[in-house]
Amino acid sequence: QQMVMSLRVSELQVLLGYAGRNKHGRKHELLTKALHLLKAGCSPAVQMKIKELYRRRFPTKMVSPVDLAVPGVHSASGLPAGLAQLGFDGHGSPSPLLPVSLLGPKHELSLPHLPSALHPVHPDVKLQRLPFYDMLDELIKPTSLASDNNQRFQEACYAFALTPQQVQQISSSMDISGTKCDFAVQVQLRFCLSETSCPQEDHFPPNLCVKVNGKPCNLPGYLPPTKNGVEPKRPSRPINITSLVRLSTTVPNTIVVSWTSEIGRSFSMAVYLVRQQSSAVLLQRLRAKGIRNPDHSRALIKEKLTADPESEIATTSLRVSLLCPLGKMRLTIPCRAITCSHLQCFDATLYIQMNEKKPTWVCPVCDKKAPYEHLIIDGLFMEILNSCSDCDEIQFKEDGSWAPMRSKKDVQEVSASYNGVNSGSSNDNSKKVDVIDLTLDSSSDEELDDEPPPKRACPSLSPVSPSANKGVMNLHSQASPVARVPSMPPVETSYIPPPPPLIQDYRHYYHTTSDLPDLNFFSFLQDCVWCQIPFCQD
């Protein structure tokens, strides 16, 4: 109750919001609601939240080894047992700050003028394990990013030192074959939310800035904002600070962290010594876990294909592809996560290699979380891949059996044309070819049938009466009364309609009048005959 009474408005709002109560109102109203919540019997989680808010409201005062030289504290001999050596804790990491309460009442009273620094609280925070990094040692335990004032921009300093064994591990793993110096054993800095409910993912505080031994540390670049006016954020990933660390057992390393505080959210940081692994090692470890029994997949198939009596739609078969959804290639090591409910597998090699470049660990089939620890190799798909090498898709049946689905490639061969090619390949030029115009539909065919056949040119010219002899050409100089047409390439006779009956030739010869001595109509006659041929009208 005293803790609740000492909370401020912002902390009361956080407490009521955490408990699912109304967090609007004045301070006395919020305080009344919080006290009523406490009297009604709150859950252990709410009680832990009250203690957390109280610790943030009234942090424990700290004293550093340098401050012990003030008047009243002449040496460390008067310190309690176990605190005289300020060098390292059980993990080889230094303890730069000590709680004033551990110095005893005498020292507490003699240090009234010490600056009020915050105690680096070590909450029971655990970070998620990273598949590509094996943790060798814990240099700084998960520590709260606490501040000593109420300002928006906060800053905290931390220190750690390396043991001779750790220095040897880092130095021996150095690789200078590339353009830059890489280390297989790294000093890794991580940030997360101060939540104890489950292992936490990496989460950067807002406006994070890190300096290691006075040198700025490179952080991941900002992600493009999804909306206008939204503050850009960095992708939260582990930070490799090995190149900035002093590989010395005598000189400690300092880390200065600055960030922007948020109401209702607190962050923690930790420093680890890790060994980086490759995708080949992770694939080998996955294989070492063994192949899952095929009966598990068969049971899942039967469960999916079991008819639901309340449903009118029943699934009788399932089609599954043997191609990886990532690389669109045939599966080699089919795997999926235990938490996935689908049968479709993806290739373990491609999946691990993609997450080595950009660790997301999301299933490419259902877009749900598929961490490395949950991956399994499907034994049923391994049997299918080994026994069926010429198909890319299979179909599961209700009893758990499967059948290959052949690809539908309709290769149509016309036997008549095939025989014609074999028997008469030498007579290709003399054979009659039927041409079908596929652009014409049935309606256009009917219209063509209704049209009258085109007119055919008259083979000879004959006058109607003697008075119409003006301008008529005498054709008696030619061997035949039929008009000649220009030479044309041979045309299929099926295109030419049957000719109409020829007009009887009247062999009446009329002499050309003297008023048109130089007029020649033969070229004009050729043009007329040319235009009346059906296949040349265009």
Coordinates of C-alpha atoms in Angstrom, one line a residue:
Q1 CA 0.0 0.0 0.0
Q2 CA 2.9 2.4 0.8
M3 CA 4.4 1.6 -2.6
V4 CA 1.1 2.5 -4.4
M5 CA 0.8 5.7 -2.4
S6 CA 4.2 6.9 -3.5
L7 CA 3.6 6.4 -7.3
R8 CA 3.1 9.3 -9.7
V9 CA 0.3 9.9 -12.2
S10 CA 2.2 8.3 -15.1
E11 CA 3.1 5.2 -13.0
L12 CA -0.5 4.9 -11.7
Q13 CA -1.8 5.0 -15.3
V14 CA 0.7 2.2 -16.3
L15 CA -0.4 0.1 -13.3
L16 CA -4.1 0.5 -14.0
G17 CA -3.6 -0.2 -17.7
Y18 CA -1.6 -3.3 -16.9
A19 CA -4.5 -4.5 -14.6
G20 CA -7.1 -3.8 -17.3
R21 CA -8.7 -0.9 -15.3
N22 CA -9.7 2.6 -16.4
K23 CA -6.6 4.8 -16.4
H24 CA -8.2 8.2 -17.0
G25 CA -8.8 10.8 -14.3
R26 CA -7.0 13.0 -11.8
K27 CA -4.3 11.7 -9.4
H28 CA -6.6 11.2 -6.4
E29 CA -9.0 9.2 -8.6
L30 CA -6.2 7.1 -10.0
L31 CA -4.9 6.5 -6.5
T32 CA -8.3 5.5 -5.3
K33 CA -8.7 3.0 -8.1
A34 CA -5.2 1.5 -7.4
L35 CA -5.9 1.1 -3.7
H36 CA -9.2 -0.5 -4.4
L37 CA -7.5 -2.9 -6.8
L38 CA -5.0 -3.7 -4.1
K39 CA -7.7 -4.3 -1.4
A40 CA -9.8 -6.4 -3.8
G41 CA -6.9 -8.9 -4.0
C42 CA -4.7 -8.4 -7.1
S43 CA -2.9 -11.2 -8.8
P44 CA 0.9 -11.9 -8.3
A45 CA 1.6 -10.4 -11.7
V46 CA 0.1 -7.0 -10.6
Q47 CA 2.0 -7.2 -7.4
M48 CA 5.2 -7.6 -9.3
K49 CA 4.3 -4.7 -11.5
I50 CA 3.8 -2.5 -8.4
K51 CA 7.2 -3.5 -7.1
E52 CA 8.8 -2.8 -10.5
L53 CA 7.2 0.6 -10.7
Y54 CA 8.3 1.4 -7.1
R55 CA 11.9 0.4 -7.9
R56 CA 11.9 2.6 -10.9
R57 CA 10.4 5.5 -8.8
F58 CA 12.9 5.1 -5.9
P59 CA 16.1 3.5 -7.2
T60 CA 18.8 2.3 -4.8
K61 CA 21.8 4.6 -4.4
M62 CA 25.1 3.3 -5.6
V63 CA 28.7 4.0 -4.8
S64 CA 31.7 3.2 -7.1
P65 CA 35.2 2.2 -5.9
V66 CA 36.5 5.7 -6.6
D67 CA 33.9 7.3 -4.3
L68 CA 35.1 5.1 -1.4
A69 CA 38.1 7.5 -1.0
V70 CA 35.9 10.2 0.4
P71 CA 36.3 11.3 4.1
G72 CA 34.9 8.7 6.4
V73 CA 35.9 5.8 4.2
H74 CA 39.7 5.4 4.3
S75 CA 40.2 1.9 2.9
A76 CA 38.3 -1.2 1.8
S77 CA 39.4 -3.1 4.9
G78 CA 36.2 -2.0 6.7
L79 CA 34.0 -3.5 4.0
P80 CA 32.1 -6.7 4.5
A81 CA 33.7 -9.9 3.5
G82 CA 33.5 -10.6 -0.2
L83 CA 33.3 -6.9 -1.1
A84 CA 37.0 -6.0 -0.4
Q85 CA 38.0 -7.2 -3.9
L86 CA 36.1 -5.0 -6.4
G87 CA 37.6 -6.7 -9.4
F88 CA 35.4 -9.4 -10.8
D89 CA 32.4 -11.5 -10.0
G90 CA 32.0 -15.2 -10.5
H91 CA 31.8 -14.8 -14.3
G92 CA 34.9 -12.7 -14.6
S93 CA 33.0 -9.5 -15.2
P94 CA 33.7 -6.4 -13.1
S95 CA 31.4 -4.9 -10.6
P96 CA 31.9 -1.2 -11.1
L97 CA 29.1 -0.1 -8.8
L98 CA 28.2 -1.3 -5.4
P99 CA 24.9 -0.7 -3.5
V100 CA 25.3 1.7 -0.6
S101 CA 23.1 -0.6 1.5
L102 CA 25.9 -3.3 1.3
L103 CA 28.4 -1.0 2.9
G104 CA 26.6 -0.9 6.2
P105 CA 24.9 1.9 8.2
K106 CA 28.2 3.5 9.1
H107 CA 29.2 4.1 5.5
E108 CA 25.7 5.0 4.5
L109 CA 25.7 7.9 6.9
S110 CA 29.1 9.0 6.0
L111 CA 28.3 9.4 2.2
P112 CA 25.4 11.9 2.1
H113 CA 27.0 13.9 -0.6
L114 CA 27.6 11.1 -3.1
P115 CA 25.8 11.5 -6.5
S116 CA 22.6 9.4 -6.7
A117 CA 23.5 6.8 -9.4
L118 CA 21.2 4.1 -10.3
H119 CA 21.8 0.5 -9.4
P120 CA 22.1 -1.7 -12.5
V121 CA 19.2 -4.0 -11.6
H122 CA 19.6 -7.5 -12.9
P123 CA 16.0 -8.6 -13.6
D124 CA 15.2 -12.1 -14.4
V125 CA 15.3 -11.4 -18.1
K126 CA 16.3 -14.0 -20.6
L127 CA 17.1 -13.3 -24.3
Q128 CA 16.2 -15.7 -27.0
R129 CA 18.9 -18.1 -28.2
L130 CA 20.5 -17.2 -31.5
P131 CA 21.0 -20.3 -33.7
F132 CA 24.1 -18.9 -35.5
Y133 CA 25.8 -18.1 -32.2
D134 CA 26.9 -20.4 -29.4
M135 CA 27.3 -18.5 -26.1
L136 CA 30.6 -19.1 -24.4
D137 CA 30.4 -16.7 -21.5
E138 CA 28.3 -14.0 -20.0
L139 CA 30.3 -10.8 -19.7
I140 CA 27.5 -8.6 -18.4
K141 CA 24.2 -10.1 -17.2
P142 CA 20.9 -8.6 -18.5
T143 CA 20.9 -5.2 -16.8
S144 CA 18.1 -2.6 -16.8
L145 CA 18.8 0.6 -18.7
A146 CA 17.9 2.8 -15.7
S147 CA 18.5 6.6 -15.5
D148 CA 19.3 9.0 -12.7
N149 CA 16.9 11.7 -13.7
N150 CA 13.5 12.3 -15.2
Q151 CA 14.8 13.7 -18.5
R152 CA 13.7 12.3 -21.8
F153 CA 17.2 11.5 -23.1
Q154 CA 19.0 9.1 -20.8
E155 CA 22.6 7.8 -20.6
A156 CA 24.2 4.9 -18.7
C157 CA 27.7 3.6 -18.5
Y158 CA 28.8 0.0 -18.0
A159 CA 32.1 -1.8 -17.8
F160 CA 33.5 -5.3 -18.2
A161 CA 36.9 -6.9 -18.4
L162 CA 38.2 -10.0 -20.2
T163 CA 40.0 -13.0 -18.6
P164 CA 43.2 -14.4 -20.2
Q165 CA 41.3 -17.4 -21.5
Q166 CA 38.7 -15.1 -23.2
V167 CA 41.4 -12.9 -24.7
Q168 CA 43.1 -16.1 -26.1
Q169 CA 39.8 -17.3 -27.6
I170 CA 39.2 -14.1 -29.4
S171 CA 42.7 -13.7 -30.7
S172 CA 43.0 -17.2 -32.0
S173 CA 39.7 -16.9 -34.0
M174 CA 40.8 -13.8 -35.9
D175 CA 40.5 -14.2 -39.7
I176 CA 42.3 -11.6 -41.9
S177 CA 41.9 -13.4 -45.2
G178 CA 39.2 -11.0 -46.4
T179 CA 39.1 -7.2 -46.8
K180 CA 38.4 -6.7 -43.1
C181 CA 39.3 -8.5 -39.9
D182 CA 36.7 -10.9 -38.8
F183 CA 36.4 -12.9 -35.6
A184 CA 34.7 -16.3 -35.1
V185 CA 34.6 -15.6 -31.4
Q186 CA 32.9 -12.3 -30.8
V187 CA 31.9 -9.9 -28.1
Q188 CA 28.1 -9.4 -28.7
L189 CA 25.9 -6.6 -27.3
R190 CA 22.2 -7.1 -27.1
F191 CA 19.1 -5.1 -26.1
C192 CA 15.6 -6.3 -25.2
L193 CA 12.5 -5.3 -23.3
S194 CA 12.6 -5.9 -19.5
E195 CA 9.9 -8.6 -19.6
T196 CA 10.3 -11.8 -17.6
S197 CA 7.3 -13.7 -19.0
C198 CA 9.3 -15.4 -21.8
P199 CA 12.6 -15.2 -23.6
Q200 CA 12.9 -11.9 -25.2
E201 CA 13.7 -10.9 -28.8
D202 CA 16.2 -8.3 -29.6
H203 CA 14.6 -4.8 -29.3
F204 CA 16.5 -1.5 -29.5
P205 CA 15.5 1.4 -27.3
P206 CA 14.4 4.6 -29.2
N207 CA 17.2 6.8 -30.5
L208 CA 19.8 4.3 -29.4
C209 CA 23.5 5.4 -29.5
V210 CA 26.4 3.2 -28.3
K211 CA 30.0 4.1 -27.6
V212 CA 32.6 1.4 -26.8
N213 CA 35.8 2.7 -25.2
G214 CA 34.9 6.2 -26.4
K215 CA 34.4 5.1 -30.1
P216 CA 30.9 5.2 -31.7
C217 CA 29.6 1.7 -32.5
N218 CA 28.0 1.1 -35.9
L219 CA 24.3 0.2 -35.6
P220 CA 22.0 -1.3 -38.3
G221 CA 20.6 1.2 -40.7
Y222 CA 17.1 2.7 -40.3
L223 CA 14.2 1.0 -42.0
P224 CA 12.1 3.1 -44.4
P225 CA 9.0 4.4 -42.6
T226 CA 5.7 2.8 -43.6
K227 CA 3.7 6.0 -43.0
N228 CA 4.4 9.6 -43.3
G229 CA 5.3 11.3 -40.0
V230 CA 6.4 8.0 -38.3
E231 CA 9.8 8.0 -36.7
P232 CA 12.1 5.6 -38.5
K233 CA 13.3 2.6 -36.5
R234 CA 16.4 0.4 -36.7
P235 CA 16.1 -3.4 -37.2
S236 CA 16.9 -4.9 -33.8
R237 CA 19.8 -7.3 -34.1
P238 CA 22.8 -8.3 -32.0
I239 CA 25.7 -5.8 -32.2
N240 CA 29.2 -7.1 -32.8
I241 CA 31.6 -4.9 -30.8
T242 CA 34.7 -7.1 -31.0
S243 CA 36.7 -4.7 -33.1
L244 CA 36.2 -1.9 -30.5
V245 CA 37.1 -4.1 -27.4
R246 CA 40.5 -3.9 -25.8
L247 CA 42.0 -7.4 -25.8
S248 CA 43.6 -6.9 -22.5
T249 CA 43.2 -8.5 -19.0
T250 CA 44.3 -5.4 -17.1
V251 CA 42.4 -2.6 -18.9
P252 CA 38.6 -2.7 -18.6
N253 CA 36.2 -1.9 -21.4
T254 CA 33.5 0.7 -21.0
I255 CA 30.2 0.9 -22.8
V256 CA 28.2 4.2 -22.8
V257 CA 24.5 3.8 -23.9
S258 CA 22.2 6.7 -24.6
W259 CA 18.6 6.4 -25.5
T260 CA 15.2 8.0 -25.2
S261 CA 13.0 6.9 -22.3
E262 CA 9.4 5.7 -22.8
I263 CA 6.7 5.8 -20.2
G264 CA 5.6 2.3 -19.3
R265 CA 8.4 0.5 -21.1
S266 CA 11.9 -0.4 -19.8
F267 CA 14.8 -2.0 -21.6
S268 CA 17.7 -4.2 -20.7
M269 CA 21.1 -4.8 -22.1
A270 CA 23.6 -7.7 -22.0
V271 CA 27.1 -8.5 -23.2
Y272 CA 28.0 -12.1 -24.2
L273 CA 31.0 -13.9 -25.6
V274 CA 29.8 -16.0 -28.5
R275 CA 31.1 -18.2 -31.3
Q276 CA 29.6 -17.7 -34.7
Q277 CA 28.5 -20.8 -36.7
S278 CA 27.8 -21.3 -40.4
S279 CA 24.7 -22.6 -42.1
A280 CA 26.5 -25.9 -42.9
V281 CA 27.0 -26.5 -39.1
L282 CA 23.3 -25.8 -38.4
L283 CA 22.3 -28.1 -41.2
Q284 CA 24.5 -30.8 -39.8
R285 CA 23.0 -30.3 -36.4
L286 CA 19.5 -30.6 -37.9
R287 CA 20.4 -33.9 -39.5
A288 CA 21.9 -35.1 -36.2
K289 CA 18.5 -34.6 -34.6
G290 CA 17.2 -37.4 -36.8
I291 CA 14.3 -37.8 -39.2
R292 CA 10.8 -37.7 -37.9
N293 CA 8.8 -41.0 -38.2
P294 CA 6.7 -41.1 -41.3
D295 CA 3.7 -42.3 -39.3
H296 CA 3.4 -38.8 -37.8
S297 CA 2.8 -37.3 -41.3
R298 CA 0.4 -40.1 -42.2
A299 CA -1.6 -39.5 -39.1
L300 CA -1.8 -35.8 -40.0
I301 CA -3.0 -36.7 -43.5
K302 CA -5.7 -38.9 -42.1
E303 CA -6.8 -36.2 -39.7
K304 CA -7.0 -33.6 -42.5
L305 CA -8.9 -36.0 -44.8
T306 CA -11.3 -37.3 -42.2
A307 CA -14.9 -36.3 -43.2
D308 CA -16.6 -33.9 -40.9
P309 CA -20.2 -35.1 -40.3
E310 CA -21.4 -31.5 -39.8
S311 CA -19.8 -30.2 -42.9
E312 CA -21.3 -30.6 -46.4
I313 CA -18.0 -30.4 -48.1
A314 CA -15.5 -33.2 -47.6
T315 CA -11.9 -33.3 -48.8
T316 CA -11.0 -36.6 -50.3
S317 CA -7.4 -35.9 -51.4
L318 CA -4.5 -33.5 -50.9
R319 CA -2.1 -32.3 -53.5
V320 CA 1.4 -31.4 -52.3
S321 CA 4.3 -30.1 -54.4
L322 CA 7.8 -31.6 -54.2
L323 CA 9.3 -28.3 -55.2
C324 CA 10.7 -25.9 -52.6
P325 CA 8.6 -22.7 -52.3
L326 CA 11.8 -20.8 -51.7
G327 CA 14.0 -21.8 -54.6
K328 CA 11.4 -23.5 -56.9
M329 CA 13.6 -26.5 -57.1
R330 CA 13.1 -30.1 -56.1
L331 CA 13.4 -30.7 -52.4
T332 CA 16.6 -32.3 -51.1
I333 CA 16.0 -32.1 -47.3
P334 CA 12.3 -31.6 -46.7
C335 CA 11.6 -29.9 -43.4
R336 CA 9.0 -27.8 -41.7
A337 CA 8.3 -26.5 -38.2
I338 CA 6.5 -28.6 -35.6
T339 CA 4.1 -25.8 -35.0
C340 CA 3.0 -25.7 -38.7
S341 CA -0.3 -27.4 -39.5
H342 CA 0.4 -27.9 -43.2
L343 CA 2.0 -30.8 -45.0
Q344 CA 4.0 -28.8 -47.5
C345 CA 7.7 -28.8 -46.8
F346 CA 10.5 -26.5 -47.7
D347 CA 14.2 -27.2 -48.3
A348 CA 16.2 -27.0 -45.1
T349 CA 19.4 -25.9 -46.8
L350 CA 17.9 -22.9 -48.5
Y351 CA 15.9 -22.0 -45.5
I352 CA 18.9 -21.9 -43.2
Q353 CA 21.1 -20.1 -45.8
M354 CA 18.4 -17.4 -46.2
N355 CA 18.2 -16.8 -42.4
E356 CA 22.0 -16.7 -42.3
K357 CA 21.8 -13.5 -44.4
K358 CA 18.7 -12.0 -42.8
P359 CA 17.4 -13.9 -39.7
T360 CA 13.7 -13.8 -39.8
W361 CA 12.8 -17.5 -39.2
V362 CA 9.4 -17.3 -40.8
C363 CA 7.8 -20.2 -42.6
P364 CA 7.6 -19.6 -46.3
V365 CA 4.3 -21.6 -46.6
C366 CA 2.1 -20.2 -43.8
D367 CA 4.1 -17.0 -42.8
K368 CA 4.2 -18.1 -39.2
K369 CA 7.2 -18.2 -36.9
A370 CA 9.4 -21.2 -37.6
P371 CA 12.5 -21.0 -35.4
Y372 CA 15.4 -23.3 -35.9
E373 CA 14.7 -25.2 -32.7
H374 CA 11.3 -26.2 -34.1
L375 CA 12.5 -27.5 -37.4
I376 CA 12.1 -31.2 -38.2
I377 CA 13.0 -33.4 -41.2
D378 CA 9.9 -35.1 -42.6
G379 CA 10.5 -38.8 -42.9
L380 CA 7.5 -39.4 -45.2
F381 CA 8.7 -36.9 -47.7
M382 CA 12.1 -38.4 -47.6
E383 CA 10.7 -41.7 -48.6
I384 CA 8.6 -40.1 -51.4
L385 CA 11.7 -38.2 -52.8
N386 CA 13.8 -41.4 -52.8
S387 CA 11.1 -43.5 -54.5
C388 CA 9.7 -41.0 -57.0
S389 CA 12.3 -39.1 -58.9
D390 CA 10.4 -38.2 -62.1
C391 CA 7.4 -36.1 -60.8
D392 CA 7.1 -32.8 -59.0
E393 CA 3.7 -33.2 -57.4
I394 CA 1.9 -36.0 -55.4
Q395 CA -1.5 -36.6 -54.2
F396 CA -2.3 -38.0 -50.7
K397 CA -5.4 -40.2 -50.2
E398 CA -7.6 -40.8 -47.2
D399 CA -5.7 -43.8 -46.0
G400 CA -2.4 -42.0 -45.9
S401 CA -1.1 -43.5 -49.2
W402 CA 0.1 -41.3 -52.0
A403 CA 0.3 -41.4 -55.8
P404 CA 2.4 -39.3 -58.2
M405 CA 0.7 -36.6 -60.3
R406 CA 2.1 -36.6 -63.8
S407 CA 2.6 -33.3 -65.6
K408 CA -0.1 -32.6 -68.2
K409 CA 1.9 -32.2 -71.5
D410 CA -0.4 -33.0 -74.4
V411 CA 1.8 -33.9 -77.3
Q412 CA -0.6 -34.5 -80.2
E413 CA 0.7 -36.4 -83.3
V414 CA -1.4 -36.7 -86.4
S415 CA -0.8 -40.2 -87.8
A416 CA -1.9 -39.3 -91.3
S417 CA 0.5 -36.5 -91.7
Y418 CA 3.2 -38.6 -90.0
N419 CA 2.7 -41.5 -92.6
G420 CA 2.6 -38.9 -95.4
V421 CA 6.0 -37.6 -94.4
N422 CA 7.5 -41.1 -94.3
S423 CA 6.0 -42.3 -97.6
G424 CA 6.0 -39.3 -99.8
S425 CA 8.8 -37.0 -98.6
S426 CA 10.0 -36.7 -102.2
N427 CA 6.7 -35.5 -103.5
D428 CA 6.1 -32.7 -101.1
N429 CA 6.1 -30.0 -103.8
S430 CA 3.4 -31.8 -105.9
K431 CA 1.0 -32.7 -103.1
K432 CA -2.2 -30.7 -102.6
V433 CA -2.3 -28.8 -99.4
D434 CA -5.6 -27.9 -97.7
V435 CA -5.5 -24.5 -96.1
I436 CA -8.1 -23.7 -93.4
D437 CA -8.6 -20.1 -92.3
L438 CA -9.1 -20.3 -88.5
T439 CA -10.0 -16.6 -88.3
L440 CA -13.3 -17.2 -90.0
D441 CA -16.2 -18.3 -87.8
S442 CA -19.4 -20.1 -88.8
S443 CA -21.3 -16.8 -89.4
S444 CA -18.7 -15.5 -91.7
D445 CA -18.8 -18.8 -93.7
E446 CA -22.5 -18.4 -94.1
E447 CA -22.1 -14.9 -95.3
L448 CA -19.5 -16.0 -97.9
D449 CA -21.9 -18.7 -99.1
D450 CA -24.7 -16.2 -99.6
E451 CA -22.6 -13.9 -101.8
P452 CA -22.9 -14.4 -105.5
P453 CA -19.8 -15.6 -107.4
P454 CA -17.6 -12.9 -108.7
K455 CA -18.0 -11.9 -112.3
R456 CA -15.7 -13.4 -114.9
A457 CA -14.2 -11.4 -117.7
C458 CA -15.8 -11.7 -121.1
P459 CA -13.5 -13.5 -123.5
S460 CA -14.4 -11.2 -126.5
L461 CA -16.0 -8.0 -127.3
S462 CA -18.8 -7.7 -129.8
P463 CA -20.8 -4.6 -130.8
V464 CA -24.5 -4.4 -130.3
S465 CA -25.3 -2.4 -133.4
P466 CA -23.4 -0.9 -136.3
S467 CA -23.9 2.6 -134.8
A468 CA -21.9 1.6 -131.7
N469 CA -18.7 0.9 -133.6
K470 CA -17.0 4.1 -132.5
G471 CA -14.2 3.5 -130.1
V472 CA -14.2 -0.4 -130.6
M473 CA -11.0 -2.1 -131.2
N474 CA -10.5 -4.7 -133.9
L475 CA -9.2 -7.9 -132.5
H476 CA -8.7 -9.7 -135.8
S477 CA -5.0 -9.4 -135.6
Q478 CA -4.8 -11.9 -132.6
A479 CA -4.8 -15.6 -133.0
S480 CA -7.6 -16.1 -130.6
P481 CA -10.6 -14.0 -129.8
V482 CA -10.1 -14.6 -126.0
A483 CA -8.4 -11.6 -124.3
R484 CA -5.0 -12.3 -122.8
V485 CA -4.2 -11.6 -119.1
P486 CA -0.8 -11.0 -117.6
S487 CA 1.2 -14.0 -116.5
M488 CA 0.3 -15.0 -112.9
P489 CA 1.7 -17.5 -110.5
P490 CA -0.2 -20.8 -110.3
V491 CA -3.1 -20.5 -107.9
E492 CA -5.1 -23.3 -106.3
T493 CA -8.2 -24.0 -108.4
S494 CA -10.4 -24.5 -105.3
Y495 CA -10.4 -20.7 -104.8
I496 CA -11.8 -20.0 -108.3
P497 CA -15.6 -20.5 -108.7
P498 CA -16.8 -22.3 -111.8
P499 CA -16.8 -20.0 -114.9
P500 CA -20.1 -18.9 -116.4
P501 CA -21.0 -20.1 -119.9
L502 CA -19.0 -18.2 -122.5
I503 CA -20.8 -15.8 -124.7
Q504 CA -20.9 -16.8 -128.3
D505 CA -18.3 -15.1 -130.3
Y506 CA -19.6 -12.9 -133.0
R507 CA -17.0 -12.7 -135.7
H508 CA -18.1 -9.4 -137.1
Y509 CA -15.2 -7.2 -137.9
Y510 CA -15.7 -3.5 -138.1
H511 CA -13.2 -1.1 -139.3
T512 CA -12.1 1.6 -137.0
T513 CA -13.4 5.0 -138.0
S514 CA -11.0 7.6 -139.2
D515 CA -11.6 10.0 -136.3
L516 CA -9.8 7.7 -133.8
P517 CA -6.8 6.5 -135.7
D518 CA -4.3 6.4 -132.8
L519 CA -6.5 5.1 -130.0
N520 CA -5.4 1.8 -128.4
F521 CA -7.8 0.1 -125.9
F522 CA -5.7 -3.1 -125.4
S523 CA -4.0 -1.8 -122.2
F524 CA -7.4 -0.6 -121.0
L525 CA -8.9 -4.1 -121.7
Q526 CA -6.0 -5.7 -119.7
D527 CA -6.7 -3.5 -116.7
C528 CA -10.4 -4.3 -116.8
V529 CA -9.8 -8.1 -117.1
W530 CA -7.2 -7.8 -114.3
C531 CA -9.5 -6.1 -111.8
Q532 CA -12.3 -8.7 -112.4
I533 CA -10.3 -11.7 -111.3
P534 CA -11.5 -12.7 -107.8
F535 CA -8.2 -13.4 -106.2
C536 CA -6.6 -10.2 -107.3
Q537 CA -9.3 -7.7 -106.2
D538 CA -7.3 -6.7 -103.1

